[in-house]
PDB file of C-alpha atoms in Angstrom:
ATOM      1  CA  MET A 151      17.437  39.446   1.265  1.00 81.00           C
ATOM      2  CA  LYS A 152      16.754  35.835   0.358  1.00 91.00           C
ATOM      3  CA  LYS A 153      18.391  33.229   2.571  1.00 96.00           C
ATOM      4  CA  LEU A 154      19.403  29.751   1.432  1.00 98.00           C
ATOM      5  CA  TYR A 155      17.403  26.785   2.742  1.00 98.00           C
ATOM      6  CA  TYR A 156      17.595  23.000   2.335  1.00 98.00           C
ATOM      7  CA  ALA A 157      14.646  20.607   2.602  1.00 97.00           C
ATOM      8  CA  THR A 158      14.445  16.816   2.416  1.00 97.00           C
ATOM      9  CA  PHE A 159      11.584  14.569   1.304  1.00 96.00           C
ATOM     10  CA  ILE A 160      10.941  11.031   0.054  1.00 96.00           C
ATOM     11  CA  PRO A 161      13.274  10.372  -2.917  1.00 97.00           C
ATOM     12  CA  GLY A 162      11.297   9.992  -6.113  1.00 97.00           C
ATOM     13  CA  MET A 163       8.880  12.849  -5.331  1.00 98.00           C
ATOM     14  CA  GLU A 164      11.149  15.561  -6.769  1.00 98.00           C
ATOM     15  CA  ARG A 165       8.740  16.755  -9.489  1.00 98.00           C
ATOM     16  CA  ALA A 166       5.829  16.968  -7.057  1.00 98.00           C
ATOM     17  CA  VAL A 167       7.825  18.925  -4.458  1.00 98.00           C
ATOM     18  CA  GLU A 168       9.300  21.227  -7.097  1.00 98.00           C
ATOM     19  CA  GLY A 169       5.822  22.040  -8.402  1.00 97.00           C
ATOM     20  CA  LEU A 170       4.520  22.911  -4.931  1.00 97.00           C
ATOM     21  CA  LEU A 171       7.605  24.897  -3.994  1.00 97.00           C
ATOM     22  CA  ARG A 172       7.334  27.031  -7.148  1.00 95.00           C
ATOM     23  CA  ARG A 173       3.876  28.120  -5.992  1.00 95.00           C
ATOM     24  CA  GLU A 174       5.261  29.511  -2.737  1.00 94.00           C
ATOM     25  CA  GLY A 175       5.619  33.294  -2.829  1.00 90.00           C
ATOM     26  CA  GLY A 176       9.116  34.748  -2.749  1.00 92.00           C
ATOM     27  CA  VAL A 177      10.868  31.418  -3.427  1.00 96.00           C
ATOM     28  CA  THR A 178      13.628  30.638  -5.942  1.00 97.00           C
ATOM     29  CA  ILE A 179      14.728  27.034  -6.447  1.00 97.00           C
ATOM     30  CA  GLU A 180      18.511  26.899  -6.573  1.00 97.00           C
ATOM     31  CA  ARG A 181      19.007  23.161  -7.121  1.00 97.00           C
ATOM     32  CA  MET A 182      16.882  19.997  -7.081  1.00 97.00           C
ATOM     33  CA  LEU A 183      18.685  16.990  -5.596  1.00 97.00           C
ATOM     34  CA  GLY A 184      17.705  13.369  -5.045  1.00 95.00           C
ATOM     35  CA  GLY A 185      15.261  13.556  -2.142  1.00 97.00           C
ATOM     36  CA  ALA A 186      16.173  17.175  -1.354  1.00 98.00           C
ATOM     37  CA  VAL A 187      16.097  20.742  -2.630  1.00 98.00           C
ATOM     38  CA  LEU A 188      18.178  23.868  -2.128  1.00 98.00           C
ATOM     39  CA  TYR A 189      16.003  26.972  -2.359  1.00 98.00           C
ATOM     40  CA  ARG A 190      16.119  30.661  -1.495  1.00 98.00           C
ATOM     41  CA  SER A 191      13.300  32.433   0.283  1.00 97.00           C
ATOM     42  CA  VAL A 192      12.568  35.869   1.669  1.00 93.00           C
ATOM     43  CA  ARG A 193      11.160  34.247   4.809  1.00 93.00           C
ATOM     44  CA  GLU A 194      11.232  31.013   6.794  1.00 94.00           C
ATOM     45  CA  LEU A 195       8.551  28.693   5.393  1.00 94.00           C
ATOM     46  CA  THR A 196       6.436  25.967   6.925  1.00 93.00           C
ATOM     47  CA  LEU A 197       6.353  23.208   4.294  1.00 95.00           C
ATOM     48  CA  PRO A 198       4.130  20.243   5.264  1.00 95.00           C
ATOM     49  CA  TYR A 199       5.162  18.352   2.106  1.00 96.00           C
ATOM     50  CA  VAL A 200       8.825  18.037   3.178  1.00 96.00           C
ATOM     51  CA  HIS A 201      10.313  15.865   5.914  1.00 95.00           C
ATOM     52  CA  HIS A 202      13.030  18.175   7.272  1.00 95.00           C
ATOM     53  CA  ASN A 203      13.579  21.875   6.610  1.00 97.00           C
ATOM     54  CA  PHE A 204      16.868  23.689   7.347  1.00 98.00           C
ATOM     55  CA  LEU A 205      18.578  27.033   7.130  1.00 98.00           C
ATOM     56  CA  VAL A 206      21.926  26.608   5.315  1.00 98.00           C
ATOM     57  CA  LEU A 207      24.793  28.083   7.343  1.00 98.00           C
ATOM     58  CA  THR A 208      27.491  27.123   4.810  1.00 97.00           C
ATOM     59  CA  GLN A 209      28.305  24.821   1.881  1.00 96.00           C
ATOM     60  CA  LEU A 210      31.592  22.942   1.527  1.00 96.00           C
ATOM     61  CA  HIS A 211      32.847  21.034  -1.511  1.00 95.00           C
ATOM     62  CA  GLY A 212      35.289  18.262  -2.322  1.00 93.00           C
ATOM     63  CA  LEU A 213      35.711  16.833   1.194  1.00 95.00           C
ATOM     64  CA  ALA A 214      36.451  13.148   1.740  1.00 94.00           C
ATOM     65  CA  ASP A 215      34.333  12.618   4.859  1.00 96.00           C
ATOM     66  CA  VAL A 216      32.494  14.348   7.695  1.00 97.00           C
ATOM     67  CA  ASP A 217      35.659  14.585   9.831  1.00 97.00           C
ATOM     68  CA  ALA A 218      37.267  16.635   7.061  1.00 97.00           C
ATOM     69  CA  ALA A 219      34.161  18.859   7.011  1.00 97.00           C
ATOM     70  CA  ILE A 220      34.384  19.495  10.767  1.00 97.00           C
ATOM     71  CA  LYS A 221      38.074  20.468  10.464  1.00 97.00           C
ATOM     72  CA  LYS A 222      37.183  22.837   7.631  1.00 96.00           C
ATOM     73  CA  LEU A 223      34.417  24.426   9.736  1.00 97.00           C
ATOM     74  CA  LEU A 224      36.883  24.977  12.588  1.00 96.00           C
ATOM     75  CA  SER A 225      39.275  26.851  10.292  1.00 93.00           C
ATOM     76  CA  ALA A 226      36.620  28.962   8.548  1.00 86.00           C
ATOM     77  CA  GLY A 227      34.231  30.553  11.059  1.00 82.00           C
ATOM     78  CA  ASP A 228      32.228  32.862   8.804  1.00 91.00           C
ATOM     79  CA  TRP A 229      29.242  30.495   9.147  1.00 95.00           C
ATOM     80  CA  LEU A 230      28.923  31.530  12.807  1.00 94.00           C
ATOM     81  CA  ASP A 231      27.567  34.902  11.619  1.00 93.00           C
ATOM     82  CA  ARG A 232      24.632  33.121   9.909  1.00 94.00           C
ATOM     83  CA  ILE A 233      23.307  31.451  13.060  1.00 95.00           C
ATOM     84  CA  PRO A 234      19.841  32.833  13.929  1.00 95.00           C
ATOM     85  CA  TYR A 235      20.856  34.277  17.295  1.00 95.00           C
ATOM     86  CA  GLU A 236      17.301  35.318  18.150  1.00 93.00           C
ATOM     87  CA  GLN A 237      16.542  31.593  18.578  1.00 93.00           C
ATOM     88  CA  THR A 238      19.525  30.654  20.768  1.00 94.00           C
ATOM     89  CA  ARG A 239      18.642  32.216  24.128  1.00 93.00           C
ATOM     90  CA  ASP A 240      18.707  29.620  26.945  1.00 94.00           C
ATOM     91  CA  LYS A 241      18.684  26.798  24.377  1.00 95.00           C
ATOM     92  CA  ARG A 242      20.449  23.438  24.348  1.00 97.00           C
ATOM     93  CA  PHE A 243      21.742  21.929  21.113  1.00 97.00           C
ATOM     94  CA  ARG A 244      23.360  18.917  19.551  1.00 97.00           C
ATOM     95  CA  ILE A 245      25.211  18.263  16.278  1.00 97.00           C
ATOM     96  CA  VAL A 246      23.941  15.498  13.976  1.00 97.00           C
ATOM     97  CA  THR A 247      26.465  14.043  11.501  1.00 98.00           C
ATOM     98  CA  MET A 248      25.305  12.292   8.326  1.00 97.00           C
ATOM     99  CA  ASP A 249      27.027  10.858   5.271  1.00 96.00           C
ATOM    100  CA  ARG A 250      24.816   9.942   2.281  1.00 90.00           C
ATOM    101  CA  ASP A 251      21.613   9.703   4.342  1.00 88.00           C
ATOM    102  CA  LYS A 252      23.186   7.626   7.132  1.00 94.00           C
ATOM    103  CA  LEU A 253      24.128   8.717  10.635  1.00 96.00           C
ATOM    104  CA  VAL A 254      27.911   8.360  11.041  1.00 97.00           C
ATOM    105  CA  PRO A 255      30.292   8.584  14.023  1.00 96.00           C
ATOM    106  CA  VAL A 256      32.994  11.253  13.892  1.00 97.00           C
ATOM    107  CA  ASN A 257      36.209  12.137  15.685  1.00 97.00           C
ATOM    108  CA  MET A 258      34.938  13.317  19.081  1.00 96.00           C
ATOM    109  CA  ARG A 259      37.913  15.612  19.632  1.00 97.00           C
ATOM    110  CA  TYR A 260      36.999  17.617  16.530  1.00 97.00           C
ATOM    111  CA  LEU A 261      33.304  17.530  17.412  1.00 97.00           C
ATOM    112  CA  ASN A 262      33.972  18.829  20.934  1.00 97.00           C
ATOM    113  CA  MET A 263      36.030  21.685  19.486  1.00 97.00           C
ATOM    114  CA  LEU A 264      33.169  22.576  17.124  1.00 97.00           C
ATOM    115  CA  GLU A 265      30.653  22.481  19.968  1.00 97.00           C
ATOM    116  CA  LYS A 266      32.892  24.722  22.051  1.00 96.00           C
ATOM    117  CA  ALA A 267      33.092  27.299  19.232  1.00 95.00           C
ATOM    118  CA  ILE A 268      29.294  27.378  19.004  1.00 96.00           C
ATOM    119  CA  ILE A 269      28.902  27.637  22.789  1.00 96.00           C
ATOM    120  CA  GLU A 270      31.340  30.559  22.996  1.00 95.00           C
ATOM    121  CA  GLN A 271      29.605  32.389  20.160  1.00 94.00           C
ATOM    122  CA  THR A 272      25.958  31.799  21.148  1.00 95.00           C
ATOM    123  CA  GLY A 273      25.882  31.050  24.885  1.00 95.00           C
ATOM    124  CA  MET A 274      23.976  27.809  24.233  1.00 96.00           C
ATOM    125  CA  LYS A 275      24.733  24.538  26.013  1.00 96.00           C
ATOM    126  CA  THR A 276      25.064  21.047  24.571  1.00 96.00           C
ATOM    127  CA  LEU A 277      22.514  18.316  25.222  1.00 94.00           C
ATOM    128  CA  ARG A 278      22.676  15.206  23.068  1.00 87.00           C
ATOM    129  CA  GLU A 279      19.395  13.685  24.264  1.00 90.00           C
ATOM    130  CA  ARG A 280      16.219  15.629  23.345  1.00 90.00           C
ATOM    131  CA  PRO A 281      17.840  19.022  22.693  1.00 94.00           C
ATOM    132  CA  ASP A 282      15.981  22.223  21.866  1.00 95.00           C
ATOM    133  CA  LEU A 283      17.928  22.795  18.646  1.00 95.00           C
ATOM    134  CA  GLU A 284      19.930  20.759  16.152  1.00 96.00           C
ATOM    135  CA  LEU A 285      22.754  21.567  13.766  1.00 98.00           C
ATOM    136  CA  TRP A 286      23.301  18.973  11.040  1.00 98.00           C
ATOM    137  CA  ILE A 287      26.437  18.272   9.049  1.00 98.00           C
ATOM    138  CA  VAL A 288      25.302  16.443   5.907  1.00 98.00           C
ATOM    139  CA  ARG A 289      27.703  15.086   3.284  1.00 98.00           C
ATOM    140  CA  ARG A 290      25.881  14.281   0.038  1.00 96.00           C
ATOM    141  CA  SER A 291      26.753  12.032  -2.889  1.00 91.00           C
ATOM    142  CA  GLU A 292      26.901  15.080  -5.201  1.00 92.00           C
ATOM    143  CA  GLY A 293      30.195  16.103  -3.559  1.00 91.00           C
ATOM    144  CA  MET A 294      28.834  18.841  -1.294  1.00 96.00           C
ATOM    145  CA  THR A 295      28.709  19.005   2.488  1.00 98.00           C
ATOM    146  CA  LEU A 296      26.184  21.263   4.203  1.00 98.00           C
ATOM    147  CA  LEU A 297      26.124  22.755   7.692  1.00 98.00           C
ATOM    148  CA  LEU A 298      22.448  23.169   8.528  1.00 98.00           C
ATOM    149  CA  TRP A 299      20.275  24.744  11.214  1.00 98.00           C
ATOM    150  CA  ARG A 300      17.190  22.589  11.709  1.00 97.00           C
ATOM    151  CA  LEU A 301      13.882  24.461  11.496  1.00 96.00           C
ATOM    152  CA  GLY A 302      10.533  23.526  12.998  1.00 87.00           C
ATOM    153  CA  LYS A 303       9.636  20.627  15.240  1.00 72.00           C
ATOM    154  CA  ARG A 304      11.327  17.265  15.281  1.00 61.00           C
ATOM    155  CA  SER A 305       9.823  14.674  12.973  1.00 59.00           C
ATOM    156  CA  VAL A 306       6.934  12.549  14.182  1.00 62.00           C
ATOM    157  CA  LYS A 307       6.960   8.869  13.262  1.00 68.00           C
ATOM    158  CA  PRO A 308       3.961   7.430  11.380  1.00 72.00           C
ATOM    159  CA  GLU A 309       1.017   6.646  13.651  1.00 70.00           C
ATOM    160  CA  LYS A 310       1.087   2.889  12.875  1.00 80.00           C
ATOM    161  CA  PRO A 311       3.541   0.403  11.316  1.00 82.00           C
ATOM    162  CA  GLY A 312       3.253   0.660   7.546  1.00 86.00           C
ATOM    163  CA  ALA A 313       1.430   4.013   7.640  1.00 91.00           C
ATOM    164  CA  LEU A 314       2.471   6.848   5.340  1.00 95.00           C
ATOM    165  CA  ARG A 315       4.540   9.726   6.670  1.00 94.00           C
ATOM    166  CA  SER A 316       2.688  13.010   6.979  1.00 94.00           C
ATOM    167  CA  ASP A 317       4.775  14.706   4.252  1.00 96.00           C
ATOM    168  CA  LEU A 318       3.839  11.983   1.740  1.00 97.00           C
ATOM    169  CA  CYS A 319       0.163  12.255   2.746  1.00 97.00           C
ATOM    170  CA  THR A 320       0.336  15.996   2.017  1.00 97.00           C
ATOM    171  CA  LEU A 321       1.865  15.284  -1.401  1.00 98.00           C
ATOM    172  CA  VAL A 322      -0.853  12.703  -2.176  1.00 98.00           C
ATOM    173  CA  ALA A 323      -3.559  15.245  -1.301  1.00 98.00           C
ATOM    174  CA  ALA A 324      -1.864  17.876  -3.480  1.00 98.00           C
ATOM    175  CA  LEU A 325      -1.568  15.494  -6.438  1.00 98.00           C
ATOM    176  CA  ALA A 326      -5.264  14.605  -6.063  1.00 98.00           C
ATOM    177  CA  ARG A 327      -6.164  18.306  -6.447  1.00 98.00           C
ATOM    178  CA  VAL A 328      -8.854  18.101  -3.769  1.00 97.00           C
ATOM    179  CA  GLY A 329      -9.292  21.845  -3.196  1.00 96.00           C
ATOM    180  CA  GLY A 330     -13.009  22.687  -3.100  1.00 97.00           C
ATOM    181  CA  LYS A 331     -13.988  19.124  -4.046  1.00 97.00           C
ATOM    182  CA  SER A 332     -15.432  16.072  -2.327  1.00 98.00           C
ATOM    183  CA  ALA A 333     -12.580  13.668  -1.522  1.00 98.00           C
ATOM    184  CA  LEU A 334     -12.925   9.925  -0.955  1.00 98.00           C
ATOM    185  CA  ASN A 335     -10.317   7.815   0.861  1.00 98.00           C
ATOM    186  CA  LEU A 336     -10.819   4.137   0.019  1.00 97.00           C
ATOM    187  CA  LEU A 337      -9.323   1.390   2.213  1.00 95.00           C
ATOM    188  CA  ALA A 338      -9.056   4.078   4.897  1.00 95.00           C
ATOM    189  CA  TRP A 339      -7.048   3.280   8.032  1.00 93.00           C
ATOM    190  CA  GLU A 340      -4.709   6.285   8.523  1.00 93.00           C
ATOM    191  CA  GLU A 341      -5.767   9.431  10.339  1.00 95.00           C
ATOM    192  CA  THR A 342      -2.870  11.347   8.768  1.00 95.00           C
ATOM    193  CA  LEU A 343      -4.102  10.818   5.206  1.00 97.00           C
ATOM    194  CA  LEU A 344      -7.636  11.919   6.088  1.00 97.00           C
ATOM    195  CA  ARG A 345      -6.269  15.041   7.803  1.00 96.00           C
ATOM    196  CA  ALA A 346      -4.077  15.818   4.790  1.00 97.00           C
ATOM    197  CA  LEU A 347      -7.116  15.747   2.492  1.00 98.00           C
ATOM    198  CA  LYS A 348      -8.998  18.073   4.838  1.00 97.00           C
ATOM    199  CA  ASP A 349      -6.018  20.425   5.217  1.00 97.00           C
ATOM    200  CA  ALA A 350      -5.629  20.567   1.418  1.00 97.00           C
ATOM    201  CA  GLY A 351      -8.992  22.319   1.199  1.00 97.00           C
ATOM    202  CA  ALA A 352     -11.365  19.470   0.338  1.00 98.00           C
ATOM    203  CA  ARG A 353     -14.986  20.546   0.664  1.00 97.00           C
ATOM    204  CA  SER A 354     -15.800  17.182   2.263  1.00 97.00           C
ATOM    205  CA  VAL A 355     -13.760  14.090   3.139  1.00 98.00           C
ATOM    206  CA  THR A 356     -15.174  10.566   3.377  1.00 98.00           C
ATOM    207  CA  GLY A 357     -13.252   7.495   4.456  1.00 97.00           C
ATOM    208  CA  VAL A 358     -14.444   3.981   3.625  1.00 97.00           C
ATOM    209  CA  CYS A 359     -12.944   1.216   5.784  1.00 94.00           C
ATOM    210  CA  GLU A 360     -13.106  -2.477   4.998  1.00 88.00           C
ATOM    211  CA  ASP A 361     -12.916  -3.364   8.687  1.00 86.00           C
ATOM    212  CA  PRO A 362     -15.550  -1.762  10.987  1.00 88.00           C
ATOM    213  CA  ASP A 363     -12.985  -1.783  13.829  1.00 86.00           C
ATOM    214  CA  ALA A 364     -10.721   0.505  11.753  1.00 84.00           C
ATOM    215  CA  CYS A 365     -13.481   3.134  11.600  1.00 89.00           C
ATOM    216  CA  ARG A 366     -13.536   3.876  15.323  1.00 89.00           C
ATOM    217  CA  PRO A 367     -10.154   5.629  15.670  1.00 90.00           C
ATOM    218  CA  LEU A 368     -10.665   7.432  12.336  1.00 93.00           C
ATOM    219  CA  SER A 369     -13.864   9.020  13.629  1.00 89.00           C
ATOM    220  CA  ARG A 370     -11.651  11.229  15.845  1.00 89.00           C
ATOM    221  CA  VAL A 371     -10.573  13.241  12.799  1.00 92.00           C
ATOM    222  CA  GLN A 372     -12.631  16.432  12.850  1.00 92.00           C
ATOM    223  CA  GLY A 373     -14.740  17.248   9.817  1.00 93.00           C
ATOM    224  CA  VAL A 374     -14.378  13.798   8.263  1.00 96.00           C
ATOM    225  CA  ARG A 375     -17.105  11.217   7.649  1.00 96.00           C
ATOM    226  CA  VAL A 376     -16.047   7.584   8.135  1.00 96.00           C
ATOM    227  CA  MET A 377     -18.013   4.455   7.265  1.00 95.00           C
ATOM    228  CA  ALA A 378     -17.464   0.719   6.933  1.00 95.00           C
ATOM    229  CA  GLY A 379     -18.208  -0.727   3.525  1.00 93.00           C
ATOM    230  CA  ASN A 380     -17.183  -2.701   0.484  1.00 92.00           C
ATOM    231  CA  VAL A 381     -14.926  -0.592  -1.756  1.00 93.00           C
ATOM    232  CA  ALA A 382     -16.140  -2.587  -4.772  1.00 91.00           C
ATOM    233  CA  ASN A 383     -19.758  -1.539  -4.071  1.00 94.00           C
ATOM    234  CA  LEU A 384     -19.839   2.074  -2.893  1.00 95.00           C
ATOM    235  CA  PRO A 385     -22.997   3.852  -1.670  1.00 96.00           C
ATOM    236  CA  PHE A 386     -22.350   7.018  -3.696  1.00 96.00           C
ATOM    237  CA  GLU A 387     -23.897   8.534  -6.804  1.00 96.00           C
ATOM    238  CA  GLU A 388     -22.153   8.510 -10.154  1.00 96.00           C
ATOM    239  CA  GLY A 389     -19.739  11.457 -10.393  1.00 96.00           C
ATOM    240  CA  GLU A 390     -20.229  12.428  -6.733  1.00 97.00           C
ATOM    241  CA  MET A 391     -16.527  12.611  -5.849  1.00 98.00           C
ATOM    242  CA  GLY A 392     -13.929  15.079  -7.098  1.00 98.00           C
ATOM    243  CA  ALA A 393     -10.966  12.931  -6.011  1.00 98.00           C
ATOM    244  CA  VAL A 394     -10.331   9.369  -4.841  1.00 98.00           C
ATOM    245  CA  VAL A 395      -7.191   8.317  -2.947  1.00 98.00           C
ATOM    246  CA  ALA A 396      -6.070   5.015  -1.475  1.00 97.00           C
ATOM    247  CA  HIS A 397      -3.028   3.549   0.232  1.00 96.00           C
ATOM    248  CA  LEU A 398      -3.027  -0.080  -0.893  1.00 93.00           C
ATOM    249  CA  PRO A 399      -2.377  -2.621   1.886  1.00 88.00           C
ATOM    250  CA  GLU A 400       0.667  -4.872   1.885  1.00 83.00           C
ATOM    251  CA  LYS A 401      -1.593  -7.875   2.438  1.00 79.00           C
ATOM    252  CA  TRP A 402      -5.080  -8.108   0.990  1.00 74.00           C
ATOM    253  CA  ASN A 403      -7.975  -9.825   2.715  1.00 73.00           C
ATOM    254  CA  ALA A 404      -9.366 -10.760  -0.697  1.00 69.00           C
ATOM    255  CA  ALA A 405      -8.721 -14.204  -2.170  1.00 68.00           C
ATOM    256  CA  GLN A 406      -7.850 -12.607  -5.544  1.00 83.00           C
ATOM    257  CA  PRO A 407      -6.158  -9.252  -4.800  1.00 82.00           C
ATOM    258  CA  GLU A 408      -5.720  -8.196  -8.429  1.00 87.00           C
ATOM    259  CA  ALA A 409      -9.380  -8.814  -9.299  1.00 88.00           C
ATOM    260  CA  TYR A 410     -10.439  -7.004  -6.123  1.00 89.00           C
ATOM    261  CA  LEU A 411      -8.247  -3.996  -6.963  1.00 93.00           C
ATOM    262  CA  ARG A 412      -9.709  -3.831 -10.470  1.00 92.00           C
ATOM    263  CA  ALA A 413     -13.224  -3.957  -8.989  1.00 93.00           C
ATOM    264  CA  MET A 414     -12.302  -1.117  -6.605  1.00 94.00           C
ATOM    265  CA  LEU A 415     -10.934   0.966  -9.474  1.00 95.00           C
ATOM    266  CA  LYS A 416     -14.096   0.373 -11.492  1.00 94.00           C
ATOM    267  CA  GLU A 417     -16.159   1.747  -8.594  1.00 96.00           C
ATOM    268  CA  ALA A 418     -13.716   4.620  -8.095  1.00 96.00           C
ATOM    269  CA  ARG A 419     -14.214   5.589 -11.735  1.00 96.00           C
ATOM    270  CA  ARG A 420     -17.999   5.431 -11.394  1.00 96.00           C
ATOM    271  CA  VAL A 421     -18.144   7.828  -8.439  1.00 97.00           C
ATOM    272  CA  LEU A 422     -15.447  10.146  -9.858  1.00 97.00           C
ATOM    273  CA  ARG A 423     -16.212  13.413 -11.625  1.00 96.00           C
ATOM    274  CA  ASP A 424     -15.049  13.634 -15.235  1.00 96.00           C
ATOM    275  CA  ASP A 425     -12.330  16.123 -14.240  1.00 95.00           C
ATOM    276  CA  GLY A 426     -11.357  14.194 -11.097  1.00 97.00           C
ATOM    277  CA  ARG A 427      -8.286  12.156 -10.236  1.00 97.00           C
ATOM    278  CA  VAL A 428      -7.530   8.847  -8.561  1.00 97.00           C
ATOM    279  CA  VAL A 429      -4.241   8.781  -6.613  1.00 98.00           C
ATOM    280  CA  LEU A 430      -2.951   5.427  -5.335  1.00 97.00           C
ATOM    281  CA  VAL A 431       0.081   4.559  -3.210  1.00 97.00           C
ATOM    282  CA  GLY A 432       1.279   0.963  -3.108  1.00 94.00           C
ATOM    283  CA  ALA A 433       3.781  -1.710  -4.047  1.00 93.00           C
ATOM    284  CA  ARG A 434       4.494  -1.903  -7.745  1.00 91.00           C
ATOM    285  CA  ALA A 435       4.510  -5.692  -7.752  1.00 88.00           C
ATOM    286  CA  GLN A 436       0.931  -5.921  -6.500  1.00 83.00           C
ATOM    287  CA  ALA A 437      -0.640  -3.116  -8.528  1.00 88.00           C
ATOM    288  CA  ASP A 438       1.105  -2.567 -11.874  1.00 86.00           C
ATOM    289  CA  ASN A 439      -0.808  -5.274 -13.731  1.00 85.00           C
ATOM    290  CA  ALA A 440      -4.189  -4.312 -12.279  1.00 86.00           C
ATOM    291  CA  LEU A 441      -3.640  -0.637 -13.109  1.00 90.00           C
ATOM    292  CA  SER A 442      -2.729  -1.399 -16.713  1.00 84.00           C
ATOM    293  CA  ARG A 443      -6.053  -3.247 -17.060  1.00 82.00           C
ATOM    294  CA  ALA A 444      -8.247  -0.798 -15.133  1.00 84.00           C
ATOM    295  CA  PRO A 445     -11.316  -0.105 -17.313  1.00 82.00           C
ATOM    296  CA  GLY A 446     -11.836   3.563 -18.192  1.00 92.00           C
ATOM    297  CA  LEU A 447      -8.820   4.826 -16.230  1.00 94.00           C
ATOM    298  CA  ASP A 448      -5.402   5.770 -17.586  1.00 94.00           C
ATOM    299  CA  VAL A 449      -2.216   6.165 -15.561  1.00 94.00           C
ATOM    300  CA  THR A 450      -1.227   9.726 -16.496  1.00 95.00           C
ATOM    301  CA  ASP A 451       1.761  10.016 -14.144  1.00 96.00           C
ATOM    302  CA  ALA A 452       3.708   7.928 -11.628  1.00 96.00           C
ATOM    303  CA  PHE A 453       6.386   8.565  -8.992  1.00 98.00           C
ATOM    304  CA  ASP A 454       8.638   5.635  -8.051  1.00 97.00           C
ATOM    305  CA  ILE A 455       9.599   5.601  -4.363  1.00 97.00           C
ATOM    306  CA  LEU A 456      10.782   3.275  -1.599  1.00 94.00           C
ATOM    307  CA  LEU A 457       8.585   2.657   1.446  1.00 92.00           C
ATOM    308  CA  SER A 458      10.061   0.511   4.213  1.00 88.00           C
ATOM    309  CA  GLY A 459      12.597  -0.781   1.698  1.00 90.00           C
ATOM    310  CA  LYS A 460       9.933  -1.904  -0.806  1.00 92.00           C
ATOM    311  CA  LYS A 461       9.606  -0.635  -4.374  1.00 95.00           C
ATOM    312  CA  CYS A 462       6.407   1.407  -4.416  1.00 96.00           C
ATOM    313  CA  SER A 463       4.788   4.054  -6.565  1.00 97.00           C
ATOM    314  CA  VAL A 464       2.389   6.949  -6.339  1.00 97.00           C
ATOM    315  CA  TRP A 465       0.098   6.642  -9.373  1.00 97.00           C
ATOM    316  CA  ILE A 466      -2.204   9.302 -10.821  1.00 97.00           C
ATOM    317  CA  LEU A 467      -5.141   7.977 -12.849  1.00 96.00           C
ATOM    318  CA  GLU A 468      -7.661   9.977 -14.852  1.00 96.00           C
ATOM    319  CA  LYS A 469     -10.876   9.013 -16.613  1.00 94.00           C
ATOM    320  CA  THR A 470     -10.990   7.933 -20.250  1.00 89.00           C
ATOM    321  CA  GLU A 471     -13.761   6.520 -22.389  1.00 75.00           C
ATOM    322  CA  GLU A 472     -14.563   2.969 -21.362  1.00 61.00           C
ATOM    323  CA  ALA A 473     -14.018   0.305 -23.980  1.00 49.00           C
TER     324      ALA A 473
END
């Protein structure tokens, strides 16, 4: 029997996540939401392109706040039967309460009563700092509140300030369609993006860093070639690469960032196969104009997202005839 699951991801990437999820065997998408999806599956999935993945214990509707949801859960205990008891032995848990993507405080008397009901049913103990398991109560803007059992490991923060989260790196690699191809990461500085390209089935992965010092930590990524070089003058043959990806920096070293980006795109087109793709991630304000004037490349799709509060996009570019 298919169980109901809930997964979250970076808002704006709904179409990309939906496409990948539809390729998973035994999966039915029940509802796409902003930055999340409700889906049914015959088995528990490991989804590297989502941020959090949960088993849905129950859905509630029309509640004013999270306190009202907790009171409703206390009066209707059928959700206790959906707890995966095989995972509860000798475990410690905590309850996370969220309202519209923000952590919120709740009435502790109600919360303690809910914890007690779970303890009596499962034999688990509470531990609010670094628990083994988490149950989330999430109230969404669509008018639903979900009680969720968190699956998998706790999220890992990006390796460096400004770096992309691992789920977004996986989506970038999927959009680049690197399977069986040579993949090139320009302006490379993130291990996670290089690993995502490798994990997506790229035949080879090459990272080109502007700063030689940035190459040293990247060389730790197994099966990846890293070199320092000028991204506007690449040492590769025409059509050598099946995919090119880049995470554009917030601050450019170049005196004329737009001209430098156009020069990089011109080189990316030269080394790209005719059926290849360029996938860029960056701030709209710094890239939109340069992308519209990129010679021989057309923006065929774009996903508008927020990164660290800034308006950014994931752009897909494909080759056209040069003017």
